[in-house]
Structure formats: structure tokens, C-alpha cells
Amino acid sequence: MNLKYLLVVLFVGLVSCNTATKLSKEAQIEYIAKGKEITQKSFKLLSGNLMKQMKQGGPVQAIPFCNVKAIPLTDEIAKQEYVSIKRVSKRFRNEINKPSSIELGVIEDYKVALENGEMLSPVLLSQPTGKPQFYAPILINSKCLVCHGTVGVEVSKATDSLIKSLYPKDLATGYKVGDLRGIWSVQF
Ligand code: HEC
């Protein structure tokens, strides 16, 4: 299922009378705008803190920081906004960030869209409870490679050992700039 098709299905799903549906078109636009705002704010908070740690002490300091602080930082924003915020990935580092089957579907659709050179846009879906759920892609940029790039190239052997000591089942290396790293999943 490609993204365009998904969006049509979503839209039809949202305006017809199943679970989600009491949402008007205006409400959908509002939720998407809010989702974008929340995920941009979360990204800024995470990357700002991460870069500060990197400057101070490199990966040796930044990795344990992410290990302890990544989820509490996004939870802070979640609390302020009365939502739940997750970053999930098929190739997760922290098992907590393993995607649900619905999230996996969204990831697969983004992957196909990316392979076809399409623009990736946020998606609004409804949960079984009828509440709206927002998704947006997370892409790799050059700053991510020191911890998510290729081991022995951008990720040094020392960094890899540190990562493996905290995450023995790590799946989150081997990425290149522009790759889909995962998605934001925001539950309203
Ligand atoms: C200093 C090392 C470091 C850098 C740089 C870094 N990350 Fe990570 N990343 C981590 C660690 C450690 C975790 C696991 C966090 C946790 O335990 O909650 C993680 C987790 C994630 C996750 C959650 C999914 C998962 O695999 O658990 C995403 C998404 C992610 N990183 C994306 C990025 C992106 C995008 C960039 C660049 C903008 C980036 N990271 C830069 C170390 C890093």
C-alpha cells in the first residue's frame, strides 16, 4: 500500500462513520498542524541536548545521556501537551521503541514513498478507540551518523562497544544520510 493510497483510505476512513470519524476536515488539519508542532518541538529539545553533550564530551558522554534522558525529555513535552509521544523504528536501538503493527505499516509506506522519490508528509490515523494518532517520518542527517552510521566508518569501534554495552541487541547502525530512521507517533 503506498502512501497516497493510504492517505485516501485514511481520509475516507476519517470522514465515514467508523471509529474516528467525527473529525471534520478542519479538525484533521488542526491535528496535523498540532502534531507537526509537537514533533518539531521534541526534535529541537532532543537534538539541542544531544549536541550540547557531544560538544562537552563526545559520544562517550552523549550516548549514556540518550540512554537515560531521551524518553524523559519527550515525556516532558507529552505532559505539557496532554499527548503521548514515541519515536519508533523497525531497526530499534532501545526495545521500548519497537513499533506496533500499525506503526510498522506506516513505516513501510514511508519507505516505499521514499524509494519512489515522493515527499514524505505526516499522516493522521485513528486508533481503535477513535482517538487521532499522528505520524511523521524521522530521517537521518549527517549529525546522526556518529551513532547510527556504519561501524568502522562513521561509528568508531569504541562508540560501537559503548552502544553494545547499553543495548546488546542494537539494530540502529548502518544508516546513510537521507535514510528513514523511524517515525514519530503522537497519540492525542
Ligand atoms: C551520541 C549518539 C547519538 C546521536 C548523534 C544520535 N543518536 Fe539516535 N539514539 C542514540 C541512542 C543511545 C538511542 C537510544 C535512546 C533510548 O534508549 O531511549 C537513540 C535512539 C534513537 C531513536 C529511537 C528509536 C530507537 O532506535 O530506539 C531515533 C528515532 C533516533 N535515535 C534518531 C536519531 C536521529 C535522526 C539522529 C540525528 C539527528 C540521531 N538519532 C543522533 C544515540 C544517538
Coordinates of N, CA and C and ligand atoms in Angstrom, one line a residue:
M1 N 0.9 -1.2 0.0 CA 0.0 0.0 0.0 C 0.9 1.2 0.0
N2 N 0.8 2.1 -1.0 CA 1.6 3.3 -1.0 C 1.0 4.4 -0.2
L3 N 1.7 5.4 0.0 CA 1.3 6.5 0.9 C 0.1 7.2 0.4
K4 N 0.1 7.5 -0.9 CA -1.1 8.2 -1.5 C -2.4 7.4 -1.2
Y5 N -2.3 6.1 -1.5 CA -3.4 5.2 -1.3 C -3.8 5.3 0.2
L6 N -2.8 5.2 1.0 CA -3.0 5.2 2.5 C -3.8 6.5 2.9
L7 N -3.3 7.6 2.3 CA -3.9 8.9 2.7 C -5.4 8.9 2.3
V8 N -5.6 8.4 1.1 CA -7.0 8.3 0.6 C -7.9 7.5 1.5
V9 N -7.3 6.3 1.9 CA -8.0 5.4 2.8 C -8.3 6.1 4.1
L10 N -7.3 6.8 4.6 CA -7.4 7.4 5.9 C -8.5 8.5 5.8
F11 N -8.4 9.2 4.7 CA -9.4 10.3 4.6 C -10.8 9.8 4.6
V12 N -11.0 8.8 3.7 CA -12.3 8.2 3.6 C -12.7 7.6 5.0
G13 N -11.7 6.9 5.6 CA -12.0 6.3 6.9 C -12.4 7.4 7.9
L14 N -11.7 8.5 7.9 CA -11.9 9.6 8.9 C -13.3 10.2 8.7
V15 N -13.7 10.4 7.4 CA -15.0 11.1 7.2 C -16.2 10.1 7.2
S16 N -15.9 8.8 7.0 CA -17.1 7.9 7.1 C -17.4 7.6 8.6
C17 N -18.3 6.7 8.8 CA -18.7 6.7 10.2 C -18.1 5.6 11.0
N18 N -16.9 5.1 10.8 CA -16.3 4.3 11.7 C -15.7 5.1 12.8
T19 N -14.9 4.4 13.6 CA -14.4 4.9 14.9 C -14.0 6.4 14.8
A20 N -13.2 6.8 13.9 CA -12.6 8.1 14.1 C -13.4 9.2 13.7
T21 N -14.2 9.1 13.3 CA -14.8 9.8 12.4 C -15.6 11.0 12.6
K22 N -15.7 11.3 13.8 CA -16.4 12.5 14.0 C -15.5 13.7 13.6
L23 N -14.4 13.4 13.2 CA -13.4 14.5 12.9 C -13.8 15.2 11.6
S24 N -14.0 16.5 11.6 CA -14.2 17.2 10.4 C -12.9 17.4 9.7
K25 N -13.0 17.9 8.5 CA -11.7 18.1 7.7 C -10.9 19.2 8.4
E26 N -11.6 20.2 9.0 CA -10.9 21.2 9.7 C -10.2 20.7 10.9
A27 N -10.8 19.7 11.6 CA -10.2 19.1 12.8 C -9.0 18.3 12.4
Q28 N -9.1 17.6 11.3 CA -7.9 16.8 10.8 C -6.7 17.8 10.6
I29 N -7.0 18.9 9.9 CA -6.0 19.8 9.6 C -5.3 20.4 10.8
E30 N -6.2 20.6 11.8 CA -5.7 21.1 13.1 C -4.8 20.1 13.8
Y31 N -5.3 18.9 13.8 CA -4.5 17.8 14.5 C -3.1 17.6 13.8
I32 N -3.1 17.7 12.5 CA -1.9 17.6 11.8 C -0.9 18.7 12.1
A33 N -1.5 19.9 12.2 CA -0.6 21.1 12.5 C -0.1 20.9 13.9
K34 N -0.9 20.5 14.8 CA -0.5 20.3 16.2 C 0.6 19.2 16.3
G35 N 0.3 18.1 15.6 CA 1.3 17.0 15.6 C 2.7 17.5 15.1
K36 N 2.6 18.3 14.0 CA 3.9 18.9 13.5 C 4.6 19.7 14.5
E37 N 3.8 20.6 15.2 CA 4.4 21.5 16.2 C 5.0 20.7 17.3
I38 N 4.3 19.7 17.8 CA 4.8 18.9 18.9 C 6.1 18.1 18.6
T39 N 6.1 17.5 17.4 CA 7.3 16.7 17.0 C 8.5 17.6 16.7
Q40 N 8.2 18.8 16.1 CA 9.3 19.7 15.9 C 9.9 20.2 17.2
K41 N 9.0 20.5 18.2 CA 9.5 20.9 19.5 C 10.3 19.8 20.1
S42 N 9.8 18.6 20.0 CA 10.5 17.4 20.6 C 11.9 17.2 20.0
F43 N 11.9 17.3 18.6 CA 13.2 17.2 17.9 C 14.2 18.2 18.4
K44 N 13.7 19.5 18.5 CA 14.6 20.5 18.9 C 15.2 20.3 20.3
L45 N 14.3 19.8 21.2 CA 14.7 19.6 22.6 C 15.7 18.4 22.7
L46 N 15.4 17.4 21.9 CA 16.4 16.2 21.9 C 17.7 16.6 21.3
S47 N 17.6 17.2 20.1 CA 18.9 17.4 19.4 C 19.7 18.5 20.0
G48 N 19.0 19.5 20.6 CA 19.7 20.6 21.4 C 20.5 20.0 22.5
N49 N 19.9 19.1 23.3 CA 20.5 18.5 24.4 C 21.7 17.6 24.0
L50 N 21.4 16.8 22.9 CA 22.3 15.9 22.4 C 23.6 16.6 21.9
M51 N 23.4 17.7 21.2 CA 24.6 18.4 20.6 C 25.4 19.0 21.8
K52 N 24.7 19.5 22.8 CA 25.4 20.0 23.9 C 26.3 18.9 24.6
Q53 N 25.8 17.8 24.7 CA 26.5 16.6 25.3 C 27.7 16.3 24.4
M54 N 27.5 16.3 23.1 CA 28.5 15.9 22.1 C 29.7 16.9 22.2
K55 N 29.3 18.2 22.3 CA 30.3 19.2 22.4 C 31.2 19.0 23.7
Q56 N 30.5 18.8 24.8 CA 31.2 18.6 26.0 C 32.0 17.4 26.1
G57 N 31.5 16.3 25.6 CA 32.2 15.0 25.9 C 32.2 14.0 24.8
G58 N 31.7 14.4 23.6 CA 31.7 13.4 22.5 C 30.7 12.3 22.8
P59 N 30.7 11.2 21.9 CA 29.8 10.1 22.1 C 29.8 9.5 23.4
V60 N 31.0 9.4 24.1 CA 31.1 8.8 25.4 C 30.2 9.4 26.4
Q61 N 30.0 10.7 26.3 CA 29.1 11.4 27.2 C 27.6 11.4 26.6
A62 N 27.5 11.5 25.3 CA 26.2 11.7 24.7 C 25.4 10.4 24.7
I63 N 26.0 9.3 24.5 CA 25.3 8.0 24.4 C 24.6 7.7 25.7
P64 N 25.4 7.7 26.9 CA 24.7 7.4 28.1 C 23.6 8.5 28.4
F65 N 23.8 9.7 28.0 CA 22.8 10.7 28.1 C 21.5 10.3 27.4
C66 N 21.7 9.9 26.1 CA 20.5 9.5 25.4 C 19.8 8.3 26.1
N67 N 20.6 7.4 26.6 CA 20.1 6.2 27.2 C 19.2 6.5 28.4
V68 N 19.6 7.6 29.2 CA 18.9 7.9 30.4 C 17.8 9.0 30.1
K69 N 18.1 9.9 29.1 CA 17.3 11.1 29.0 C 16.4 11.2 27.8
A70 N 16.6 10.4 26.8 CA 15.8 10.6 25.5 C 14.3 10.5 25.8
I71 N 13.9 9.4 26.5 CA 12.5 9.2 26.7 C 11.9 10.2 27.7
P72 N 12.6 10.5 28.9 CA 12.1 11.5 29.8 C 11.9 12.9 29.1
L73 N 12.8 13.2 28.2 CA 12.7 14.5 27.5 C 11.5 14.6 26.7
T74 N 11.2 13.6 25.9 CA 10.0 13.6 25.1 C 8.7 13.5 26.0
D75 N 8.9 12.8 27.1 CA 7.7 12.7 28.0 C 7.4 14.1 28.6
E76 N 8.4 15.0 28.8 CA 8.2 16.3 29.3 C 7.2 17.1 28.4
I77 N 7.5 17.0 27.1 CA 6.6 17.7 26.2 C 5.3 17.0 26.1
A78 N 5.3 15.7 26.2 CA 4.0 15.0 26.2 C 3.1 15.5 27.3
K79 N 3.7 15.7 28.4 CA 2.9 16.1 29.6 C 2.3 17.5 29.4
Q80 N 3.2 18.4 28.9 CA 2.7 19.8 28.6 C 1.6 19.8 27.6
E81 N 1.6 18.9 26.6 CA 0.7 18.9 25.5 C -0.5 18.0 25.7
Y82 N -0.5 17.2 26.8 CA -1.6 16.2 27.0 C -1.6 15.2 25.9
V83 N -0.5 14.7 25.5 CA -0.5 13.7 24.4 C 0.5 12.6 24.9
S84 N 0.7 11.5 24.1 CA 1.8 10.6 24.3 C 2.7 10.7 23.1
I85 N 4.0 10.7 23.3 CA 4.9 10.9 22.2 C 5.9 9.7 22.2
K86 N 6.0 9.0 21.0 CA 7.0 8.0 20.9 C 7.8 8.2 19.6
R87 N 9.1 7.7 19.6 CA 9.9 7.6 18.4 C 10.0 6.1 18.2
V88 N 9.5 5.6 17.1 CA 9.7 4.1 16.9 C 10.4 3.8 15.6
S89 N 11.1 2.6 15.6 CA 11.9 2.3 14.4 C 11.8 0.8 14.3
K90 N 11.8 0.3 13.0 CA 11.9 -1.1 12.7 C 13.2 -1.6 13.2
R91 N 14.3 -0.8 13.0 CA 15.6 -1.2 13.4 C 15.9 -0.4 14.7
F92 N 15.3 -0.8 15.8 CA 15.3 0.0 17.0 C 16.6 -0.3 17.8
R93 N 17.0 0.7 18.5 CA 18.2 0.6 19.5 C 17.6 0.2 20.8
N94 N 16.7 1.0 21.3 CA 16.0 0.6 22.6 C 14.7 -0.1 22.3
E95 N 14.6 -1.3 22.9 CA 13.5 -2.2 22.6 C 12.1 -1.5 22.9
I96 N 12.2 -0.5 23.8 CA 10.9 0.2 24.1 C 10.4 0.9 22.9
N97 N 11.3 1.2 21.9 CA 10.9 1.9 20.7 C 10.6 1.0 19.5
K98 N 10.2 -0.2 19.9 CA 9.7 -1.2 18.9 C 8.3 -0.8 18.4
P99 N 8.1 -0.8 17.1 CA 6.8 -0.3 16.6 C 5.7 -1.3 16.7
S100 N 4.5 -0.8 16.9 CA 3.3 -1.7 16.9 C 3.0 -2.1 15.4
S101 N 2.0 -2.9 15.2 CA 1.8 -3.4 13.8 C 1.3 -2.2 13.0
I102 N 0.5 -1.3 13.5 CA 0.0 -0.2 12.8 C 1.2 0.7 12.4
E103 N 2.1 0.9 13.4 CA 3.3 1.8 13.2 C 4.2 1.2 12.1
L104 N 4.3 -0.1 12.2 CA 5.1 -0.8 11.1 C 4.6 -0.6 9.7
G105 N 3.3 -0.6 9.6 CA 2.6 -0.3 8.3 C 2.9 1.1 7.8
V106 N 2.9 2.0 8.8 CA 3.2 3.4 8.4 C 4.7 3.5 7.9
I107 N 5.6 2.8 8.7 CA 7.0 2.8 8.3 C 7.2 2.3 6.9
E108 N 6.5 1.1 6.6 CA 6.7 0.5 5.3 C 6.2 1.4 4.2
D109 N 5.1 2.1 4.5 CA 4.5 3.1 3.5 C 5.5 4.2 3.2
Y110 N 6.1 4.7 4.3 CA 7.1 5.8 4.1 C 8.3 5.3 3.3
K111 N 8.7 4.1 3.6 CA 9.9 3.5 2.9 C 9.6 3.4 1.4
V112 N 8.4 3.0 1.1 CA 8.1 2.8 -0.4 C 8.1 4.2 -1.0
A113 N 7.4 5.2 -0.3 CA 7.3 6.5 -0.8 C 8.7 7.1 -1.0
L114 N 9.6 6.9 -0.1 CA 11.0 7.4 -0.2 C 11.7 6.8 -1.4
E115 N 11.5 5.5 -1.5 CA 12.1 4.8 -2.7 C 11.6 5.3 -4.0
N116 N 10.4 5.8 -4.0 CA 9.8 6.3 -5.2 C 10.1 7.8 -5.4
G117 N 10.9 8.3 -4.5 CA 11.2 9.8 -4.6 C 10.1 10.7 -4.3
E118 N 9.1 10.2 -3.5 CA 8.0 11.1 -3.2 C 8.3 11.9 -1.9
M119 N 7.6 13.0 -1.7 CA 7.7 13.8 -0.5 C 7.0 13.0 0.6
L120 N 7.7 13.0 1.8 CA 7.0 12.3 2.9 C 6.2 13.3 3.8
S121 N 5.0 13.1 3.9 CA 4.1 14.0 4.7 C 3.6 13.3 5.9
P122 N 3.3 14.1 7.0 CA 2.7 13.5 8.1 C 1.3 12.8 7.8
V123 N 1.0 11.9 8.6 CA -0.2 11.1 8.4 C -1.1 11.1 9.7
L124 N -2.4 11.2 9.5 CA -3.3 11.1 10.7 C -4.1 9.9 10.5
L125 N -4.1 9.1 11.5 CA -4.9 7.8 11.5 C -5.7 7.8 12.8
S126 N -6.7 6.9 12.8 CA -7.5 6.8 14.0 C -7.1 5.5 14.7
Q127 N -7.1 5.6 16.1 CA -6.8 4.4 16.9 C -8.1 3.6 17.0
P128 N -8.0 2.4 17.5 CA -9.3 1.6 17.7 C -10.2 2.4 18.6
T129 N -9.7 3.2 19.5 CA -10.5 3.9 20.4 C -11.2 5.1 19.8
G130 N -10.8 5.4 18.5 CA -11.4 6.5 17.8 C -10.6 7.8 18.0
K131 N -9.6 7.8 18.8 CA -8.7 9.0 19.0 C -7.8 9.1 17.9
P132 N -7.4 10.4 17.5 CA -6.5 10.6 16.4 C -5.1 10.3 16.8
Q133 N -4.3 9.7 15.9 CA -2.9 9.4 16.1 C -2.1 10.0 14.9
F134 N -1.1 10.8 15.3 CA -0.3 11.5 14.3 C 1.0 10.7 14.0
Y135 N 1.5 10.6 12.8 CA 2.8 10.0 12.5 C 3.5 11.0 11.6
A136 N 4.9 11.0 11.7 CA 5.7 11.8 10.8 C 7.1 11.1 10.7
P137 N 7.7 11.2 9.5 CA 9.0 10.5 9.3 C 10.1 11.1 10.1
I138 N 11.1 10.3 10.5 CA 12.4 10.8 11.0 C 13.5 10.3 10.1
L139 N 14.2 11.3 9.5 CA 15.2 11.0 8.5 C 16.6 11.2 9.1
I140 N 17.6 10.5 8.6 CA 19.0 10.6 9.0 C 19.6 11.8 8.4
N141 N 20.3 12.6 9.2 CA 21.2 13.6 8.6 C 22.6 13.4 9.1
S142 N 23.6 14.2 8.6 CA 25.0 13.9 8.8 C 25.3 13.8 10.3
K143 N 24.6 14.6 11.1 CA 24.9 14.6 12.6 C 24.5 13.3 13.3
C144 N 23.7 12.5 12.7 CA 23.3 11.2 13.3 C 24.3 10.1 13.1
L145 N 25.2 10.3 12.1 CA 26.0 9.2 11.7 C 27.0 8.7 12.7
V146 N 27.4 9.5 13.5 CA 28.4 9.2 14.5 C 27.9 8.0 15.5
C147 N 26.6 8.0 15.6 CA 26.0 6.9 16.4 C 25.0 6.0 15.6
H148 N 24.7 6.3 14.4 CA 23.8 5.5 13.6 C 24.3 5.1 12.2
G149 N 25.6 5.6 11.9 CA 26.2 5.3 10.6 C 26.8 3.9 10.6
T150 N 27.8 3.7 9.7 CA 28.4 2.4 9.6 C 29.5 2.2 10.6
V151 N 29.5 1.1 11.3 CA 30.6 0.8 12.3 C 31.9 0.6 11.5
G152 N 32.9 1.3 12.1 CA 34.2 1.2 11.5 C 34.4 2.4 10.4
V153 N 33.3 3.1 10.1 CA 33.4 4.2 9.2 C 33.1 5.5 10.0
E154 N 31.7 5.8 10.2 CA 31.4 6.9 11.0 C 31.3 6.6 12.5
V155 N 30.8 5.4 12.7 CA 30.7 4.9 14.1 C 32.1 4.2 14.5
S156 N 32.8 4.8 15.4 CA 34.1 4.2 15.8 C 33.9 2.9 16.5
K157 N 34.9 2.1 16.6 CA 34.8 0.8 17.3 C 34.5 1.0 18.8
A158 N 35.1 2.1 19.3 CA 34.8 2.4 20.7 C 33.4 2.8 21.0
T159 N 32.9 3.6 20.1 CA 31.4 4.1 20.2 C 30.5 2.8 20.1
D160 N 30.9 2.0 19.1 CA 30.1 0.8 18.9 C 30.1 -0.1 20.2
S161 N 31.2 -0.2 20.8 CA 31.3 -1.1 22.1 C 30.4 -0.4 23.1
L162 N 30.5 0.9 23.2 CA 29.7 1.5 24.3 C 28.2 1.3 24.0
I163 N 27.8 1.5 22.7 CA 26.4 1.3 22.4 C 26.0 -0.2 22.7
K164 N 26.9 -1.1 22.3 CA 26.5 -2.6 22.6 C 26.5 -2.9 24.1
S165 N 27.3 -2.1 24.9 CA 27.2 -2.4 26.3 C 25.9 -2.0 26.9
L166 N 25.3 -0.9 26.3 CA 24.0 -0.4 26.8 C 22.8 -1.1 26.1
Y167 N 23.1 -1.4 24.8 CA 22.0 -2.0 24.0 C 22.6 -3.3 23.3
P168 N 22.7 -4.4 24.0 CA 23.3 -5.6 23.4 C 22.6 -6.0 22.1
K169 N 21.3 -5.7 21.9 CA 20.6 -6.1 20.7 C 20.4 -5.0 19.7
D170 N 21.3 -4.0 19.8 CA 21.1 -2.8 18.9 C 21.0 -3.1 17.4
L171 N 20.0 -2.5 16.8 CA 19.8 -2.7 15.3 C 20.0 -1.4 14.6
A172 N 20.4 -0.3 15.3 CA 20.3 1.0 14.7 C 21.6 1.6 14.2
T173 N 22.5 0.8 13.6 CA 23.6 1.3 12.8 C 23.5 0.9 11.4
G174 N 24.4 1.5 10.6 CA 24.4 1.2 9.1 C 23.5 2.1 8.3
Y175 N 23.1 3.2 8.9 CA 22.3 4.2 8.1 C 23.1 5.1 7.3
K176 N 22.5 5.7 6.3 CA 23.1 6.7 5.4 C 22.2 8.0 5.5
V177 N 22.8 9.1 5.2 CA 22.1 10.4 5.1 C 20.9 10.2 4.2
G178 N 19.7 10.7 4.7 CA 18.5 10.6 3.9 C 17.7 9.3 4.1
D179 N 18.3 8.3 4.8 CA 17.5 7.1 5.1 C 16.4 7.4 6.1
L180 N 15.4 6.6 6.1 CA 14.3 6.7 7.1 C 14.8 6.0 8.3
R181 N 14.9 6.7 9.4 CA 15.4 6.2 10.7 C 14.2 5.6 11.5
G182 N 13.0 6.2 11.3 CA 11.9 5.7 12.1 C 10.8 6.8 11.9
I183 N 9.8 6.7 12.9 CA 8.7 7.7 12.8 C 8.4 8.2 14.2
W184 N 7.9 9.4 14.2 CA 7.2 9.9 15.4 C 5.8 9.4 15.5
S185 N 5.3 9.0 16.6 CA 4.0 8.5 16.8 C 3.4 9.3 18.0
V186 N 2.5 10.2 17.7 CA 1.9 11.0 18.7 C 0.4 10.7 18.9
Q187 N 0.0 10.3 20.1 CA -1.4 10.0 20.4 C -2.0 11.1 21.1
F188 N -3.1 11.6 20.5 CA -3.8 12.7 21.1 C -4.8 12.2 22.2
Ligands
HEC1 C1 25.5 10.4 20.5 C2 24.9 9.4 19.8 C3 23.7 9.6 19.0 C4 23.5 10.5 18.0 C5 24.4 11.6 17.5 C6 22.1 10.3 17.6 N1 21.5 9.3 18.2 FE1 19.7 8.5 17.9 N2 19.9 7.3 19.5 C7 21.0 7.2 20.3 C8 20.8 6.3 21.5 C9 21.7 6.0 22.6 C10 19.4 5.9 21.3 C11 18.6 5.1 22.3 C12 17.8 6.1 23.2 C13 17.0 5.4 24.3 O1 17.5 4.4 24.9 O2 15.9 5.8 24.6 C14 18.9 6.5 20.1 C15 17.6 6.4 19.7 C16 17.1 7.0 18.5 C17 15.7 6.8 18.1 C18 14.7 6.0 18.7 C19 14.5 4.6 18.1 C20 15.4 3.6 18.6 O3 16.2 3.1 17.7 O4 15.5 3.3 19.8 C21 15.6 7.5 16.9 C22 14.4 7.6 16.0 C23 16.9 8.2 16.7 N3 17.8 7.8 17.7 C24 17.2 9.0 15.7 C25 18.3 9.8 15.6 C26 18.5 10.8 14.6 C27 17.5 11.2 13.5 C28 19.7 11.4 14.8 C29 20.3 12.6 14.2 C30 19.5 13.8 14.0 C31 20.3 10.7 16.0 N4 19.4 9.8 16.4 C32 21.5 11.0 16.5 C33 22.2 7.8 20.1 C34 22.4 8.8 19.2

